[in-house]
XYZ file of C-alpha atoms in Angstrom:
567
model
C 31.842 -62.636 25.077
C 31.851 -61.926 21.322
C 30.121 -58.663 20.340
C 29.838 -56.768 17.050
C 29.534 -52.974 16.633
C 28.882 -50.905 13.481
C 30.384 -47.599 12.347
C 31.426 -45.614 9.276
C 34.030 -47.105 6.948
C 37.019 -44.741 7.012
C 39.630 -47.051 5.495
C 39.216 -50.525 4.006
C 41.053 -53.625 5.168
C 41.010 -56.045 8.091
C 43.179 -56.160 11.216
C 43.274 -58.306 14.349
C 45.014 -57.763 17.658
C 44.883 -56.479 21.255
C 43.218 -53.164 22.045
C 45.022 -50.071 23.294
C 42.635 -47.461 24.754
C 43.984 -44.021 23.879
C 42.799 -41.044 25.910
C 43.735 -37.372 25.894
C 44.499 -35.167 28.848
C 41.401 -33.322 30.013
C 41.578 -29.596 29.446
C 39.617 -27.392 31.824
C 39.522 -23.818 30.602
C 39.325 -21.052 33.186
C 36.467 -18.555 32.757
C 38.179 -16.020 34.988
C 38.317 -12.467 33.605
C 41.603 -10.575 33.610
C 42.406 -6.980 34.475
C 43.537 -4.435 31.907
C 47.014 -4.650 33.417
C 47.219 -8.337 32.400
C 46.255 -7.872 28.735
C 49.756 -7.702 27.278
C 50.982 -10.604 29.432
C 48.063 -12.826 28.297
C 48.564 -11.844 24.664
C 52.242 -12.735 24.864
C 51.317 -16.152 26.259
C 49.210 -16.805 23.156
C 51.935 -15.634 20.775
C 54.506 -17.814 22.551
C 52.204 -20.869 22.428
C 51.505 -20.415 18.692
C 55.218 -19.933 17.958
C 56.109 -22.961 20.078
C 53.703 -25.215 18.165
C 54.825 -23.740 14.825
C 58.445 -24.548 15.692
C 57.468 -28.065 16.767
C 55.778 -28.662 13.402
C 58.773 -27.308 11.522
C 61.210 -29.550 13.418
C 59.019 -32.652 13.254
C 60.397 -35.463 11.074
C 58.011 -36.090 8.166
C 58.483 -39.450 6.501
C 55.373 -39.566 4.295
C 53.444 -37.167 2.029
C 50.547 -37.423 4.512
C 52.650 -36.174 7.419
C 53.968 -33.369 5.228
C 50.407 -32.493 4.208
C 49.191 -32.292 7.819
C 52.207 -30.239 8.873
C 51.686 -27.799 6.011
C 47.947 -27.532 6.650
C 48.585 -26.726 10.307
C 51.283 -24.216 9.425
C 48.883 -22.478 7.016
C 46.129 -22.265 9.606
C 48.486 -21.071 12.338
C 49.803 -18.327 10.081
C 46.277 -17.144 9.231
C 46.180 -13.602 10.706
C 42.482 -14.033 11.531
C 43.268 -16.845 13.985
C 45.800 -14.969 16.104
C 44.148 -11.552 15.765
C 40.764 -12.877 16.938
C 42.330 -14.402 20.060
C 44.322 -11.244 20.858
C 41.244 -9.079 20.304
C 39.142 -11.153 22.729
C 41.849 -10.678 25.356
C 42.070 -6.921 24.807
C 38.456 -5.915 24.185
C 36.629 -8.523 26.290
C 39.282 -9.054 29.011
C 39.173 -12.822 28.532
C 42.134 -14.850 29.723
C 44.361 -16.439 27.080
C 42.913 -19.944 27.500
C 39.308 -18.776 27.183
C 40.098 -16.519 24.209
C 41.801 -19.417 22.394
C 39.019 -21.862 23.266
C 36.241 -19.543 22.056
C 38.074 -18.667 18.828
C 38.653 -22.323 17.939
C 35.028 -23.232 18.725
C 33.793 -20.405 16.481
C 36.019 -21.574 13.611
C 34.924 -25.183 14.106
C 31.238 -24.183 14.075
C 31.756 -22.270 10.832
C 33.367 -25.277 9.132
C 30.884 -27.836 10.497
C 28.002 -25.751 9.134
C 29.279 -26.220 5.574
C 27.477 -28.594 3.232
C 30.616 -29.674 1.365
C 31.895 -32.786 3.188
C 35.496 -32.147 2.136
C 35.387 -28.652 3.634
C 33.271 -29.647 6.636
C 35.883 -32.129 7.788
C 38.468 -29.335 7.983
C 36.821 -28.550 11.342
C 38.939 -31.384 12.740
C 42.081 -29.477 11.746
C 40.929 -26.424 13.685
C 40.114 -28.583 16.716
C 43.510 -30.217 16.446
C 45.387 -26.931 16.253
C 43.383 -25.509 19.155
C 44.198 -28.556 21.237
C 47.924 -28.445 20.475
C 48.219 -24.698 21.099
C 46.216 -25.088 24.342
C 48.676 -27.717 25.576
C 51.503 -25.263 24.923
C 49.580 -22.485 26.649
C 48.951 -24.614 29.739
C 52.391 -26.190 29.804
C 50.916 -29.691 29.418
C 52.867 -32.470 27.662
C 50.480 -34.086 25.204
C 49.921 -37.837 25.065
C 50.754 -39.327 21.681
C 50.961 -42.625 19.820
C 54.550 -42.346 18.653
C 56.071 -44.867 21.067
C 53.986 -48.008 21.179
C 55.741 -51.126 22.434
C 53.702 -53.725 20.516
C 51.202 -54.123 17.684
C 47.773 -52.885 18.780
C 44.362 -51.717 17.608
C 43.712 -48.164 18.806
C 40.320 -47.357 20.299
C 39.672 -43.702 21.123
C 36.903 -41.155 21.420
C 38.524 -39.182 18.586
C 41.862 -39.142 16.773
C 43.139 -35.840 15.449
C 45.264 -35.443 12.318
C 48.231 -34.867 14.669
C 47.556 -38.195 16.386
C 47.454 -40.142 13.135
C 50.325 -38.356 11.408
C 52.716 -38.923 14.334
C 51.629 -42.402 15.426
C 53.923 -45.419 15.304
C 52.840 -46.883 11.955
C 54.656 -50.198 12.520
C 52.639 -50.958 15.636
C 49.203 -49.571 14.744
C 47.202 -52.375 13.132
C 44.010 -50.318 12.834
C 41.813 -47.916 14.766
C 38.219 -47.170 15.697
C 36.734 -43.990 17.133
C 33.463 -42.717 18.579
C 33.608 -39.579 16.431
C 34.817 -38.716 12.918
C 33.728 -38.852 9.288
C 34.935 -40.710 6.214
C 36.358 -37.601 4.519
C 38.325 -36.286 7.521
C 42.093 -35.849 7.354
C 42.363 -38.677 9.894
C 40.437 -41.034 7.598
C 42.394 -39.925 4.535
C 45.682 -40.632 6.336
C 44.405 -44.092 7.314
C 43.464 -44.794 3.687
C 46.820 -43.673 2.372
C 48.772 -45.596 5.004
C 46.544 -48.619 4.344
C 45.436 -48.884 7.977
C 41.921 -50.328 8.476
C 39.729 -47.820 10.305
C 36.121 -47.421 11.405
C 34.912 -44.061 12.709
C 31.690 -42.453 13.939
C 30.909 -45.430 16.196
C 29.321 -43.202 18.863
C 30.225 -45.261 21.934
C 32.813 -47.949 21.110
C 34.970 -46.561 23.954
C 32.256 -47.644 26.417
C 32.379 -51.279 25.251
C 36.102 -51.864 24.660
C 38.791 -52.334 27.303
C 42.590 -52.302 27.282
C 43.871 -55.757 26.372
C 40.622 -57.022 24.799
C 41.159 -58.848 21.495
C 39.435 -57.210 18.522
C 38.887 -57.572 14.798
C 38.467 -54.405 12.731
C 36.620 -55.084 9.490
C 37.143 -51.894 7.489
C 35.297 -53.378 4.516
C 32.068 -53.840 6.475
C 32.526 -50.961 8.945
C 32.520 -53.290 11.947
C 34.446 -53.963 15.149
C 34.186 -57.418 16.702
C 35.272 -57.603 20.333
C 36.602 -60.882 21.779
C 35.844 -63.073 18.715
C 35.814 -66.867 19.125
C 38.519 -69.078 17.569
C 36.369 -70.067 14.598
C 35.780 -66.439 13.612
C 39.488 -65.647 14.066
C 40.403 -68.396 11.574
C 37.833 -67.093 9.102
C 39.328 -63.600 9.301
C 42.911 -64.839 8.993
C 41.945 -66.322 5.609
C 40.309 -63.022 4.613
C 43.452 -61.086 5.573
C 45.617 -63.386 3.419
C 43.355 -62.755 0.401
C 43.320 -58.984 1.014
C 47.115 -58.853 1.207
C 47.415 -60.702 -2.095
C 44.910 -58.295 -3.697
C 46.812 -55.247 -2.364
C 50.005 -56.514 -3.902
C 48.256 -57.002 -7.223
C 46.727 -53.480 -7.149
C 50.137 -51.959 -6.485
C 51.124 -53.136 -9.952
C 48.215 -51.127 -11.440
C 49.398 -47.794 -10.046
C 51.431 -46.606 -13.024
C 49.522 -48.373 -15.799
C 47.325 -46.628 -18.351
C 43.607 -47.335 -17.906
C 42.748 -49.007 -21.221
C 39.982 -51.595 -21.555
C 40.564 -54.989 -23.167
C 39.000 -53.671 -26.388
C 40.936 -50.396 -26.485
C 38.840 -47.701 -24.734
C 41.256 -45.334 -22.941
C 40.210 -43.439 -19.806
C 42.091 -40.898 -17.697
C 42.155 -41.673 -13.976
C 42.848 -38.400 -12.178
C 42.653 -37.021 -8.644
C 40.738 -34.262 -6.868
C 42.929 -31.925 -4.816
C 42.552 -28.858 -2.620
C 46.212 -27.871 -2.301
C 49.764 -28.852 -3.269
C 50.008 -31.356 -0.413
C 47.018 -33.255 -1.791
C 48.805 -33.228 -5.144
C 51.900 -34.908 -3.680
C 49.705 -37.732 -2.358
C 47.906 -38.046 -5.719
C 51.171 -38.268 -7.671
C 52.421 -40.931 -5.251
C 49.189 -42.863 -5.953
C 49.845 -42.823 -9.716
C 47.311 -40.250 -10.922
C 47.101 -39.482 -14.659
C 46.596 -35.851 -13.734
C 44.244 -33.664 -11.696
C 40.566 -33.597 -12.626
C 39.627 -30.981 -10.032
C 41.751 -28.407 -8.253
C 39.454 -26.739 -5.696
C 40.924 -23.231 -5.713
C 38.587 -21.924 -2.993
C 41.148 -22.984 -0.382
C 43.504 -20.304 -1.703
C 40.791 -17.815 -0.771
C 39.383 -19.398 2.404
C 42.776 -19.845 4.053
C 43.786 -16.259 3.383
C 43.178 -12.873 4.997
C 42.517 -11.210 1.614
C 41.606 -12.068 -1.962
C 44.846 -13.743 -3.119
C 46.835 -11.684 -5.575
C 47.636 -12.722 -9.122
C 51.228 -13.563 -8.186
C 50.187 -15.538 -5.094
C 47.874 -17.695 -7.207
C 50.312 -17.937 -10.119
C 53.010 -19.433 -7.881
C 50.657 -22.171 -6.643
C 49.372 -23.063 -10.117
C 52.910 -23.010 -11.531
C 54.188 -25.363 -8.794
C 51.290 -27.722 -9.476
C 52.225 -27.834 -13.175
C 55.877 -28.468 -12.377
C 55.017 -31.307 -9.994
C 52.779 -32.949 -12.619
C 55.527 -32.873 -15.267
C 53.207 -32.502 -18.252
C 50.178 -34.371 -16.922
C 46.951 -32.330 -17.228
C 45.381 -30.328 -14.402
C 41.842 -28.926 -14.395
C 41.675 -25.769 -12.299
C 38.153 -24.917 -11.174
C 37.649 -21.172 -10.896
C 36.532 -19.712 -7.582
C 33.586 -21.716 -6.215
C 32.692 -19.642 -3.189
C 29.349 -18.704 -1.659
C 26.532 -20.985 -0.550
C 28.062 -22.714 2.479
C 31.594 -21.438 1.781
C 32.279 -17.948 3.112
C 35.293 -15.668 3.493
C 36.366 -13.873 6.666
C 37.255 -10.766 4.679
C 34.176 -10.500 2.456
C 30.564 -10.145 3.554
C 28.113 -12.047 1.401
C 24.553 -10.745 1.084
C 21.965 -12.366 3.370
C 19.963 -14.888 1.353
C 17.007 -17.163 2.013
C 18.654 -19.991 0.061
C 22.382 -19.308 -0.469
C 22.921 -22.637 -2.265
C 20.755 -21.305 -5.085
C 22.056 -17.787 -4.706
C 25.058 -15.506 -5.159
C 27.873 -17.999 -5.620
C 30.429 -19.582 -7.956
C 30.321 -18.285 -11.563
C 27.555 -15.830 -10.621
C 29.793 -14.130 -8.083
C 32.808 -14.203 -10.421
C 30.942 -12.562 -13.295
C 29.778 -9.881 -10.867
C 33.169 -9.303 -9.207
C 34.994 -9.107 -12.530
C 38.342 -7.924 -11.136
C 38.529 -10.892 -8.745
C 37.708 -13.210 -11.657
C 40.229 -11.540 -13.973
C 42.959 -11.852 -11.342
C 42.434 -15.593 -11.127
C 42.191 -16.115 -14.885
C 45.385 -14.120 -15.507
C 47.235 -16.194 -12.907
C 45.998 -19.424 -14.534
C 46.946 -18.253 -18.020
C 50.463 -17.302 -16.940
C 50.934 -20.637 -15.177
C 49.755 -22.514 -18.289
C 53.188 -21.848 -19.816
C 54.531 -24.503 -17.430
C 52.118 -27.372 -18.039
C 48.819 -28.677 -19.393
C 46.209 -26.547 -17.614
C 42.497 -26.684 -18.344
C 40.041 -24.152 -16.877
C 36.665 -25.230 -15.480
C 33.735 -22.972 -14.569
C 31.427 -24.049 -11.702
C 27.624 -23.775 -11.386
C 27.020 -22.805 -15.020
C 23.342 -22.723 -16.023
C 23.410 -20.815 -19.311
C 25.254 -20.248 -22.555
C 25.474 -16.552 -21.651
C 27.644 -17.293 -18.585
C 29.968 -19.466 -20.633
C 30.230 -16.967 -23.516
C 30.935 -14.061 -21.142
C 33.678 -16.101 -19.450
C 35.206 -17.067 -22.795
C 35.135 -13.443 -23.984
C 36.869 -12.401 -20.764
C 39.501 -15.080 -21.284
C 40.147 -13.868 -24.839
C 40.468 -10.303 -23.576
C 43.102 -11.376 -21.049
C 44.961 -13.375 -23.712
C 45.200 -10.214 -25.828
C 46.634 -8.305 -22.868
C 49.280 -10.990 -22.306
C 50.112 -11.007 -26.026
C 50.718 -7.247 -25.926
C 53.115 -7.710 -22.995
C 54.822 -10.734 -24.632
C 53.953 -12.911 -21.632
C 53.963 -16.610 -22.480
C 50.910 -18.841 -21.948
C 49.170 -21.821 -23.578
C 47.420 -20.305 -26.602
C 45.192 -23.386 -26.894
C 44.170 -23.590 -23.224
C 40.868 -25.462 -22.862
C 37.802 -23.979 -21.146
C 35.147 -26.346 -19.844
C 32.272 -26.351 -17.403
C 31.256 -28.333 -14.374
C 27.890 -29.923 -15.106
C 26.103 -29.859 -11.756
C 22.674 -28.357 -12.432
C 19.603 -29.669 -14.283
C 19.857 -26.581 -16.510
C 23.350 -27.505 -17.699
C 22.168 -31.049 -18.428
C 19.152 -29.866 -20.426
C 21.229 -27.229 -22.260
C 24.256 -29.483 -22.777
C 23.796 -29.547 -26.571
C 24.042 -25.740 -26.668
C 26.762 -25.425 -24.014
C 29.076 -27.883 -25.772
C 29.335 -25.455 -28.708
C 31.302 -23.105 -26.459
C 32.915 -25.574 -24.017
C 35.951 -27.719 -24.769
C 34.887 -30.369 -22.248
C 32.374 -31.245 -19.549
C 33.116 -32.505 -16.029
C 30.164 -33.839 -14.058
C 29.946 -32.808 -10.406
C 27.706 -35.569 -9.095
C 27.512 -34.291 -5.505
C 25.459 -31.227 -6.467
C 23.953 -32.679 -9.631
C 22.334 -35.496 -7.647
C 21.096 -33.044 -5.026
C 19.549 -30.698 -7.581
C 18.216 -33.379 -9.942
C 16.389 -35.093 -7.084
C 15.535 -31.920 -5.126
C 17.061 -33.629 -2.083
C 19.126 -31.752 0.496
C 21.919 -34.246 1.158
C 22.496 -32.678 4.588
C 18.902 -33.321 5.712
C 18.818 -36.551 7.739
C 15.055 -36.956 7.275
C 15.401 -37.413 3.518
C 19.012 -38.639 3.260
C 17.730 -42.040 2.069
C 16.408 -40.331 -1.076
C 19.859 -39.052 -2.063
C 21.463 -41.596 -4.371
C 23.847 -41.342 -7.310
C 22.241 -44.588 -8.521
C 18.851 -42.968 -9.036
C 17.824 -43.607 -12.672
C 17.189 -39.857 -13.155
C 20.815 -39.115 -12.236
C 22.179 -41.912 -14.420
C 20.119 -40.744 -17.395
C 21.405 -37.185 -16.872
C 24.995 -38.472 -16.846
C 24.369 -40.481 -20.025
C 22.822 -37.484 -21.808
C 25.791 -35.235 -20.967
C 28.378 -37.802 -22.096
C 26.563 -38.580 -25.344
C 26.166 -34.870 -26.124
C 29.888 -34.199 -25.714
C 30.845 -37.222 -27.817
C 28.474 -36.204 -30.598
C 30.321 -32.861 -30.697
C 33.704 -34.631 -30.790
C 34.551 -33.612 -27.210
C 34.939 -35.432 -23.899
C 33.341 -35.710 -20.459
C 34.923 -36.396 -17.077
C 33.502 -36.745 -13.596
C 34.871 -35.095 -10.452
C 32.105 -35.861 -7.955
C 32.384 -38.545 -5.265
C 30.600 -41.004 -7.565
C 33.821 -41.223 -9.624
C 35.559 -42.708 -6.552
C 32.835 -45.312 -5.974
C 34.673 -48.381 -7.270
C 31.411 -50.343 -7.316
C 30.196 -47.906 -9.987
C 33.334 -47.890 -12.175
C 32.056 -50.459 -14.673
C 28.684 -48.666 -14.900
C 30.309 -45.263 -15.531
C 32.680 -46.821 -18.054
C 29.673 -48.284 -19.877
C 27.966 -44.883 -19.882
C 31.001 -43.681 -21.853
C 32.825 -41.616 -19.230
C 36.262 -40.502 -20.486
C 37.855 -39.347 -17.229
C 37.402 -40.474 -13.624
C 38.637 -38.019 -10.994
C 38.358 -38.735 -7.294
C 40.154 -39.804 -4.145
C 43.829 -40.691 -4.570
C 43.307 -43.825 -2.488
C 40.865 -45.256 -5.081
C 42.892 -44.691 -8.258
C 44.478 -48.141 -8.504
C 41.164 -49.923 -8.018
C 39.468 -47.759 -10.669
C 42.337 -48.455 -13.103
C 42.183 -52.158 -12.348
C 38.463 -52.354 -13.104
C 38.907 -50.531 -16.412
C 41.903 -52.658 -17.423
C 39.940 -55.836 -16.765
C 36.758 -54.722 -18.524
C 35.485 -54.867 -22.065
C 34.033 -51.504 -23.092
C 31.439 -53.213 -25.286
C 30.267 -55.417 -22.406
C 30.286 -52.443 -20.019
C 28.028 -50.559 -22.449
C 25.564 -53.461 -22.466
C 25.717 -53.617 -18.672
C 25.037 -49.866 -18.356
C 22.147 -50.135 -20.801
C 20.533 -52.809 -18.604
C 20.887 -50.627 -15.513
C 19.466 -47.554 -17.275
C 16.319 -49.572 -17.961
C 15.658 -50.280 -14.253
C 12.917 -48.371 -12.428
C 14.362 -47.453 -9.024
C 17.615 -46.453 -7.325
C 17.309 -49.475 -5.057
C 17.104 -51.866 -8.039
C 20.175 -50.274 -9.632
C 22.173 -50.337 -6.410
C 21.266 -53.943 -5.629
C 22.302 -54.995 -9.138
C 25.598 -53.059 -8.944
C 26.517 -54.366 -5.478
C 25.552 -57.882 -6.474
C 27.938 -57.738 -9.439
C 30.933 -56.533 -7.358
């Protein structure tokens, strides 16, 4: 009987075929305590298991940037001293067996990541789960099931797919997948997007309804799974698939084109990245540069504040990979929901409005100077721009600029090369920076709008609160008017404005943002071609008229309905 089930869209597209139910081996962790005599033996087991998985990753054949990215991410996490030291300490000080010590450590790390408000960071919890699972298999001597040797084309249905599952699966035979768990910004979803595999996640209980051999349609555009569709519906979807394939082929031709409207307005279409692996994927997708390099990962995936040289090497490699294309490096945006294992933040009633981002940097001047010096030195190798997060006042911007000038003088004295004209801009993500934009632009070379936080703060809506989640909308007229004000202010001063929030990746909103005058769109690598295509096929003058109409509407719902109706 035909049945339809809804979930979260992880990757667009449509696929049809038989179902393969994928299950993992059950792991039952022993709670048995060990004696002091067994401590060293249990610790050695853990070290051997970590080394075994590290060697497996190193020897694994990586055929795509995504597989390389997952392998590198896992290698980084495995080499984090905190991970191994915490496990070994639980064995020694609490006399926990190796399995229990590993299990507890991974669960603690996962809880820390899942508590974060930033969706990009929150989804890293899946990486910790994945690593814990793989190391546990090694520890228990269990051979893990995998999807690398499928004998026919199938749709995968599973409770959860880890990054390891998706990066090693047989791409030729996986038509699509659906899972009970997972979010749209997880590594698993990102891999599906990049590999162009339709996927629906967060379905809660699809594994209870599907069976091996059932025929299914995955509609990644609607976030639906249809089990055992009738012949009429199959024909309808075959026609849809033919149209989608033709559209994909057309979008491929957009990848390396410049985003210029029919009447000559030029926009940069850049990518947001968190590390060099993300950059590889963005370059492959045809990015015009990087609109946001989240440098907090250099700090969060370390056992200490990264040194100047450690940061310099990363920024330099990014410049070299981009071959002259611009990269905006956001200075340390830590605090709020993003902590560090090696630094204790003060206890705060509301950390999101507390000691974080530029506030922390201007307080911990040496940490800030270290990062700025590394960025300046790396600017000799490419087009780097510096961006300050969470700015609310001219004073913060002026102090940062003075500090930058001080460091430039030091480098001049030592004859160290750097870009003398390096640009310094701010991330506009607070109502204060919107209201003070006319003053801030005197001291900033550019603005970049962070819509995730700006929307939250403009509307006084906690986007993580399910009870009021319906109130959080980038299409709210208050948010759109704030965006328009910021863009107009920068243009009046002869400067430019970009956007690095998730709204920049919403391809339904591209024409609206173009009409508001946005100069740079920076978002998910998987959306770049579609954003470019919309710009290339638009008239800037008509987009301005369209945006003006939308700005005159009264509610977020009216705006959204109009936008969706026009796409």
